[in-house]
Structure formats: structure tokens, C-alpha cells
PDB file of C-alpha atoms in Angstrom:
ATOM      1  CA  UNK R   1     -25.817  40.382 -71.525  1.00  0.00           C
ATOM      2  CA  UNK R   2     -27.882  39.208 -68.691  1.00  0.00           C
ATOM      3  CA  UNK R   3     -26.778  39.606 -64.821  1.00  0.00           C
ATOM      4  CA  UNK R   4     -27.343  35.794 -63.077  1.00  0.00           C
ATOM      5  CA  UNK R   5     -29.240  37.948 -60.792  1.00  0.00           C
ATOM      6  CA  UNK R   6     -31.913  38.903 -63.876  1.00  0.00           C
ATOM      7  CA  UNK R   7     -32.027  35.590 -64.673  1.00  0.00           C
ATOM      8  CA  UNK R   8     -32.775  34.062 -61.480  1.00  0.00           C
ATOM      9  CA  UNK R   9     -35.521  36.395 -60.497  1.00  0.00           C
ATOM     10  CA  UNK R  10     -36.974  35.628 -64.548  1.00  0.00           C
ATOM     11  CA  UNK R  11     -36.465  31.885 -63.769  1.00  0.00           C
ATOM     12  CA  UNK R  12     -38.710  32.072 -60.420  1.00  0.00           C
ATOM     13  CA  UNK R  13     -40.938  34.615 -62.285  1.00  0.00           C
ATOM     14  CA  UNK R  14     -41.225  31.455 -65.014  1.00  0.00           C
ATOM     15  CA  UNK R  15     -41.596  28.596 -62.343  1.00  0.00           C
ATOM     16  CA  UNK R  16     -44.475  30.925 -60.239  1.00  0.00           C
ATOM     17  CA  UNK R  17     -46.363  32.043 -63.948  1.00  0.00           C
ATOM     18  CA  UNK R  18     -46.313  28.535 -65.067  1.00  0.00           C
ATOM     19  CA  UNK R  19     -47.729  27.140 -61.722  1.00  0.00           C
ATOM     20  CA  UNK R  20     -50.448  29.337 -61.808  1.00  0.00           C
ATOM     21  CA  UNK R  21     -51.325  29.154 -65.104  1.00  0.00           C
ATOM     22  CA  UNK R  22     -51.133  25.327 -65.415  1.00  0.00           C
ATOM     23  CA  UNK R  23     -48.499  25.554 -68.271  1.00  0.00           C
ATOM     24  CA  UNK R  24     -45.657  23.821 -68.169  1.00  0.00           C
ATOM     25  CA  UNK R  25     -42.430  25.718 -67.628  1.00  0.00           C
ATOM     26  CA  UNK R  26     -40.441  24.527 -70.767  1.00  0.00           C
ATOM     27  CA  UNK R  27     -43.226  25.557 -72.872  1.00  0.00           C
ATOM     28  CA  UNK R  28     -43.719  29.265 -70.949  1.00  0.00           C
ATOM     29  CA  UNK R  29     -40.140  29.439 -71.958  1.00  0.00           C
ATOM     30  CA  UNK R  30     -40.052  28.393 -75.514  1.00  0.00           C
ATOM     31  CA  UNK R  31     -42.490  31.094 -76.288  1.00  0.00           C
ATOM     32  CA  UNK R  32     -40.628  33.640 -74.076  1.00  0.00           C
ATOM     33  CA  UNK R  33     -37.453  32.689 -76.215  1.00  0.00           C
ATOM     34  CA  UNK R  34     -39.660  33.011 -79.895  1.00  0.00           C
ATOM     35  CA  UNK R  35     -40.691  36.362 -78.311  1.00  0.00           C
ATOM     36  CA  UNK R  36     -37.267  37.594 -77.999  1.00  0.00           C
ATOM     37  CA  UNK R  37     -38.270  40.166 -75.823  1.00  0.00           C
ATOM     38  CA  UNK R  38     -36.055  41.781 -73.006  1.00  0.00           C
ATOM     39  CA  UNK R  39     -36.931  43.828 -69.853  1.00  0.00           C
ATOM     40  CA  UNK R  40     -37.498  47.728 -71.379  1.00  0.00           C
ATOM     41  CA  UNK R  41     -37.958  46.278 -75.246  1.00  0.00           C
ATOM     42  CA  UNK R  42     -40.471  47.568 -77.307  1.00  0.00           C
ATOM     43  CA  UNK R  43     -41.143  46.611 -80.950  1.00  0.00           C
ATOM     44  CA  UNK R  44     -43.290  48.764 -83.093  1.00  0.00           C
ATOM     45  CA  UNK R  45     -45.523  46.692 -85.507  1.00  0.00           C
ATOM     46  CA  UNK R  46     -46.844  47.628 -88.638  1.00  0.00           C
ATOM     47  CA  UNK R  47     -50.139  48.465 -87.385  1.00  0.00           C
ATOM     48  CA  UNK R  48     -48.876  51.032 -85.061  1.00  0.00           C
ATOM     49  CA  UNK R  49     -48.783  48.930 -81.417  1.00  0.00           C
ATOM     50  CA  UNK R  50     -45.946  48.240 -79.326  1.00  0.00           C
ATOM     51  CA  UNK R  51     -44.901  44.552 -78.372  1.00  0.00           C
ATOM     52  CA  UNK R  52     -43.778  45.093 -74.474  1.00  0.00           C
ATOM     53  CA  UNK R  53     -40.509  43.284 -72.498  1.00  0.00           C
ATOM     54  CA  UNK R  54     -39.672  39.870 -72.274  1.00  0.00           C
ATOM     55  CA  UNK R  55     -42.852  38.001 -73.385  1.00  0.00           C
ATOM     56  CA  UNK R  56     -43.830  40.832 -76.479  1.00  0.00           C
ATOM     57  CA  UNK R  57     -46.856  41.977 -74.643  1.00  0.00           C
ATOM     58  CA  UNK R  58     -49.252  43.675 -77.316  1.00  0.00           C
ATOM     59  CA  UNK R  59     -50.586  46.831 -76.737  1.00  0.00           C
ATOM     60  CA  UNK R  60     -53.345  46.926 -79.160  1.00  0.00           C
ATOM     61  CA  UNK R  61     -54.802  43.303 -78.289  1.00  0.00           C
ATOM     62  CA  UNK R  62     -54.029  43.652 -74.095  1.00  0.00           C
ATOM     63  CA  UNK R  63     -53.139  47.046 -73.093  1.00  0.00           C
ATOM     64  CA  UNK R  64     -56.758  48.507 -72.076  1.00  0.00           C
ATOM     65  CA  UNK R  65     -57.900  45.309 -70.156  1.00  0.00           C
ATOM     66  CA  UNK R  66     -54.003  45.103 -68.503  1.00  0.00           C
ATOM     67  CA  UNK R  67     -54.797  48.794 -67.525  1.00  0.00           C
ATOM     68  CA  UNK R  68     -58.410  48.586 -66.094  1.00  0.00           C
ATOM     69  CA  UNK R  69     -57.771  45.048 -64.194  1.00  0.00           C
ATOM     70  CA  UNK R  70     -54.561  46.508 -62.514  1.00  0.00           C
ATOM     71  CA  UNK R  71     -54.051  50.310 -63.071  1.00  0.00           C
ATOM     72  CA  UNK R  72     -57.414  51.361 -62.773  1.00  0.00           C
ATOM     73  CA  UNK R  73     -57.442  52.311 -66.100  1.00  0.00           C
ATOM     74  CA  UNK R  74     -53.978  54.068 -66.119  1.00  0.00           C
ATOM     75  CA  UNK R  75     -52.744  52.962 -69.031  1.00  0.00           C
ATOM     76  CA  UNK R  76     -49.563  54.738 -68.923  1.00  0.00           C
ATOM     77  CA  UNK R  77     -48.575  52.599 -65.490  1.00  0.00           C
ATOM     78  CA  UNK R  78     -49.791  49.401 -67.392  1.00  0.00           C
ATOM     79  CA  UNK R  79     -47.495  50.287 -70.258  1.00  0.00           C
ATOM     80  CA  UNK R  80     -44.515  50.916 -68.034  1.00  0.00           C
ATOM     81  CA  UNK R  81     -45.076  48.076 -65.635  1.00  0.00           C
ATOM     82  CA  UNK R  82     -45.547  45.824 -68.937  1.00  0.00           C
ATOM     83  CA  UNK R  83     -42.052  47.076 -70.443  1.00  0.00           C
ATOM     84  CA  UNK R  84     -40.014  47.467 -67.520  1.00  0.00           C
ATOM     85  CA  UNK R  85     -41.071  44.777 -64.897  1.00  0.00           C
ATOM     86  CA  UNK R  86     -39.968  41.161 -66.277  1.00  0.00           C
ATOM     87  CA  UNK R  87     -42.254  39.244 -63.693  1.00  0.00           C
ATOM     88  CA  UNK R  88     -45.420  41.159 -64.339  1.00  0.00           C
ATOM     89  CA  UNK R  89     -44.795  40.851 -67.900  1.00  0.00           C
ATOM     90  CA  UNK R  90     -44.149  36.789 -68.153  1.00  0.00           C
ATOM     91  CA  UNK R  91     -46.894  36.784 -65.169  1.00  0.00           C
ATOM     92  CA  UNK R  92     -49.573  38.563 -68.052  1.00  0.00           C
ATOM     93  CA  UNK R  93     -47.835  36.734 -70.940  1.00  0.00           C
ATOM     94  CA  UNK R  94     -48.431  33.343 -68.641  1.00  0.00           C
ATOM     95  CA  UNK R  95     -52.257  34.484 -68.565  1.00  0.00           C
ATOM     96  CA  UNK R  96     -52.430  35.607 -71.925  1.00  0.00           C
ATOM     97  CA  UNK R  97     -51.658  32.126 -73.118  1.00  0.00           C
ATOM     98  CA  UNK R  98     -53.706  30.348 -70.761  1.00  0.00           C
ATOM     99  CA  UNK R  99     -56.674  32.079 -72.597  1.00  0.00           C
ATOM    100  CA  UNK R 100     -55.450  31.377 -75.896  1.00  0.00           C
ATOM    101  CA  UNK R 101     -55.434  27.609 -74.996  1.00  0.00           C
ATOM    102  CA  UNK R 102     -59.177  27.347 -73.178  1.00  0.00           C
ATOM    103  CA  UNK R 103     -60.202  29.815 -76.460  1.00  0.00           C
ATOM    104  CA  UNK R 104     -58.959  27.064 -79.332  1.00  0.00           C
ATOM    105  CA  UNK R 105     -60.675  24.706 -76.965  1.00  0.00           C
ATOM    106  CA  UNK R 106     -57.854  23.480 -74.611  1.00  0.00           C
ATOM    107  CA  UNK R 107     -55.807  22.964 -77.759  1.00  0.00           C
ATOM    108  CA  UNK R 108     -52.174  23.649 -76.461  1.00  0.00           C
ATOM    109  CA  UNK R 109     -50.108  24.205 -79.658  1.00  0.00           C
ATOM    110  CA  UNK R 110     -53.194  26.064 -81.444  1.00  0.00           C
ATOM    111  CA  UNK R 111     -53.254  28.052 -78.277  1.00  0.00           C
ATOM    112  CA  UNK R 112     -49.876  28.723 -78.552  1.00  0.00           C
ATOM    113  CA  UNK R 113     -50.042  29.935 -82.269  1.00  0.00           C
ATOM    114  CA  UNK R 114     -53.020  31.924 -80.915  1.00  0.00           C
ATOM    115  CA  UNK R 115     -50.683  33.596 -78.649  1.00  0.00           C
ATOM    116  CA  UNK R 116     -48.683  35.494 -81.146  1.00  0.00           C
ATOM    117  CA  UNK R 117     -51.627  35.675 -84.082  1.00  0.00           C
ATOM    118  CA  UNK R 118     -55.064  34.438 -85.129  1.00  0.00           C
ATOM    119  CA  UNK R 119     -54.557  34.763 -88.550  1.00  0.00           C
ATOM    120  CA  UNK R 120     -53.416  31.267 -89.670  1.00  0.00           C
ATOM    121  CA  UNK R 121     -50.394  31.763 -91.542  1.00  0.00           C
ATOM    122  CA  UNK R 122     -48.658  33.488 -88.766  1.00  0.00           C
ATOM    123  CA  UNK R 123     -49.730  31.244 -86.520  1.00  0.00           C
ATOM    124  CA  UNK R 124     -48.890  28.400 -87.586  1.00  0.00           C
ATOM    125  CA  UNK R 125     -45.180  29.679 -88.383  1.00  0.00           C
ATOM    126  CA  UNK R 126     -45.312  30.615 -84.707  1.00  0.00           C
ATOM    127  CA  UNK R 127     -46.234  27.117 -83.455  1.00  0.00           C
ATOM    128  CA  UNK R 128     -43.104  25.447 -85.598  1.00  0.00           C
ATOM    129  CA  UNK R 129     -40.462  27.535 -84.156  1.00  0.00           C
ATOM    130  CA  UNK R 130     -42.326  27.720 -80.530  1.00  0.00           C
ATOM    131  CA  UNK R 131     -42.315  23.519 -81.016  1.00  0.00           C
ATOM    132  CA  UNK R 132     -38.474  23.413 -82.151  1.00  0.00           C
ATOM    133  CA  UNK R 133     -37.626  25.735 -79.261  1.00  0.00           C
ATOM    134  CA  UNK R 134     -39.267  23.512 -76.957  1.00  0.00           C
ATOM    135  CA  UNK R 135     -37.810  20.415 -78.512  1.00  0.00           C
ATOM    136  CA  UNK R 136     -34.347  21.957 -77.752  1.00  0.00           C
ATOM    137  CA  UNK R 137     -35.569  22.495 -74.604  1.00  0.00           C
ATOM    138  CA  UNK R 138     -37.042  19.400 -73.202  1.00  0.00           C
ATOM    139  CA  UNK R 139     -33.795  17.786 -75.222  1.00  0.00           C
ATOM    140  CA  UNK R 140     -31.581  19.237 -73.015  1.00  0.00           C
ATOM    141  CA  UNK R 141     -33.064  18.912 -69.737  1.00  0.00           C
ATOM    142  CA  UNK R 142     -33.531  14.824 -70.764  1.00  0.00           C
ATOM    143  CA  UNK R 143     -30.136  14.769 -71.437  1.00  0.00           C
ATOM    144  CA  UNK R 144     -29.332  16.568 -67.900  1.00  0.00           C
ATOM    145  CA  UNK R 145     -31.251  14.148 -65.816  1.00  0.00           C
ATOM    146  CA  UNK R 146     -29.724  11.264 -67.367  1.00  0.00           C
ATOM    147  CA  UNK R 147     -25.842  12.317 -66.395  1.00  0.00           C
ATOM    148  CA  UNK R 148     -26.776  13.360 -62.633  1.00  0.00           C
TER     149      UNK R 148
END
């Protein structure tokens, strides 16, 4: 269970990531919900690397440029910082998928299926349920401004 306190702070951590990222919140979200991810989670893939917190940061792909941008190469700081610290972690995952957008060529949906995998059948699993989350999403908050 989440305190409202956690999930204020994530909310402004979402509104402040999305801003500077130029993505909109509702879709920073919907892949923050796919991810599953919690503050102090880590899932160990296959392949040996860790997925980090809330937005499933991956070590193998991120954890060395994380480390040298912000740790000065300390990349057991980046690691903890990345698992424990909710903001930093959407504020990197934010980032993250920024890059995967301008890299499939300011595609947004291949961006985000580039988020979680380049290897097309995972990513384009990833883009349905990312798209279906944000459906539900963007649903609900129509729905919302209609009754106020």
C-alpha cells in the first residue's frame, strides 16, 4: 500500500519529469504503471541485470552512463539512488524515453516500445499494453472533466 504522501511527491515527480522531457504526463504514467516498479524494487532478468524502482530502470542498458553523468562514476550510489529514490528514478526513466522517441525518429509509440526493448516482439507487446494503459487513462480523466 502506498502512503498519499508517496504518491503526491511521485505525482509532482511525474508532472516535473514530463515537463522537462516534453512527454505528456498520462503517457509518463502508463509506462510507469506497465513497469510495475515500486520505490526499493528490483527485478532480476534473465540476462543477469537488475530492473531498478518505480520506472524498471535497467542496469545493463543505463547503469554506467547514470553513474558517470551523476555519481562520478560511482556506480554503487547510481544503483541505490536508482532503486530507492522514486523522483530520480521517473526523472531518468522520463529521459530515458525521451531518447527512445528522438532515436525511432520522434516516433512516440515506437519510442515507447523502445523503452522497454529493441527487439521487435517485445516491443511491440510493450506498446499494446503501454497504449491500453493510457487509454484507461486519458478515459478517465475525459470522463472527470466532463462531471466538474
Amino acid at each position: 500500500m502506498f502512503s498519499l504522501s508517496l504518491i503526491t511527491g511521485v505525482a509532482a515527480c511525474v508532472l516535473n519529469a514530463s515537463s522537462v522531457n516534453n512527454i505528456e504526463p498520462a503517457l509518463l504514467l502508463s509506462v510507469m504503471t506497465v513497469e510495475g516498479g515500486k520505490p526499493g524494487s528490483i527485478s532480476i532478468n534473465k540476462n543477469g541485470s537488475h530492473d531498478l524502482g518505480i520506472m524498471q530502470i535497467n542496469t545493463h542498458a543505463w547503469l554506467k552512463l547514470i553513474s558517470k553523468s551523476f555519481f562520478n562514476g560511482d556506480e554503487r550510489s547510481a544503483y541505490a539512488k536508482l532503486k530507492d529514490d522514486a523522483c530520480f528514478n521517473i526523472s531518468v526513466g522520463a529521459w530515458i524515453l525521451r531518447r527512445s522517441i528522438i532515436f525511432e525518429g520522434g516516433n512516440l509509440w515506437e519510442g515507447v516500445g523502445r523503452y522497454h526493448s529493441a527487439t521487435p516482439e517485445y516491443k511491440y507487446r510493450y506498446i499494446d499494453k503501454v497504449k491500453n494503459v493510457y487509454g484507461q487513462i486519458t478515459y478517465s480523466q475525459s470522463i472527470h472533466q466532463r462531471n466538474m
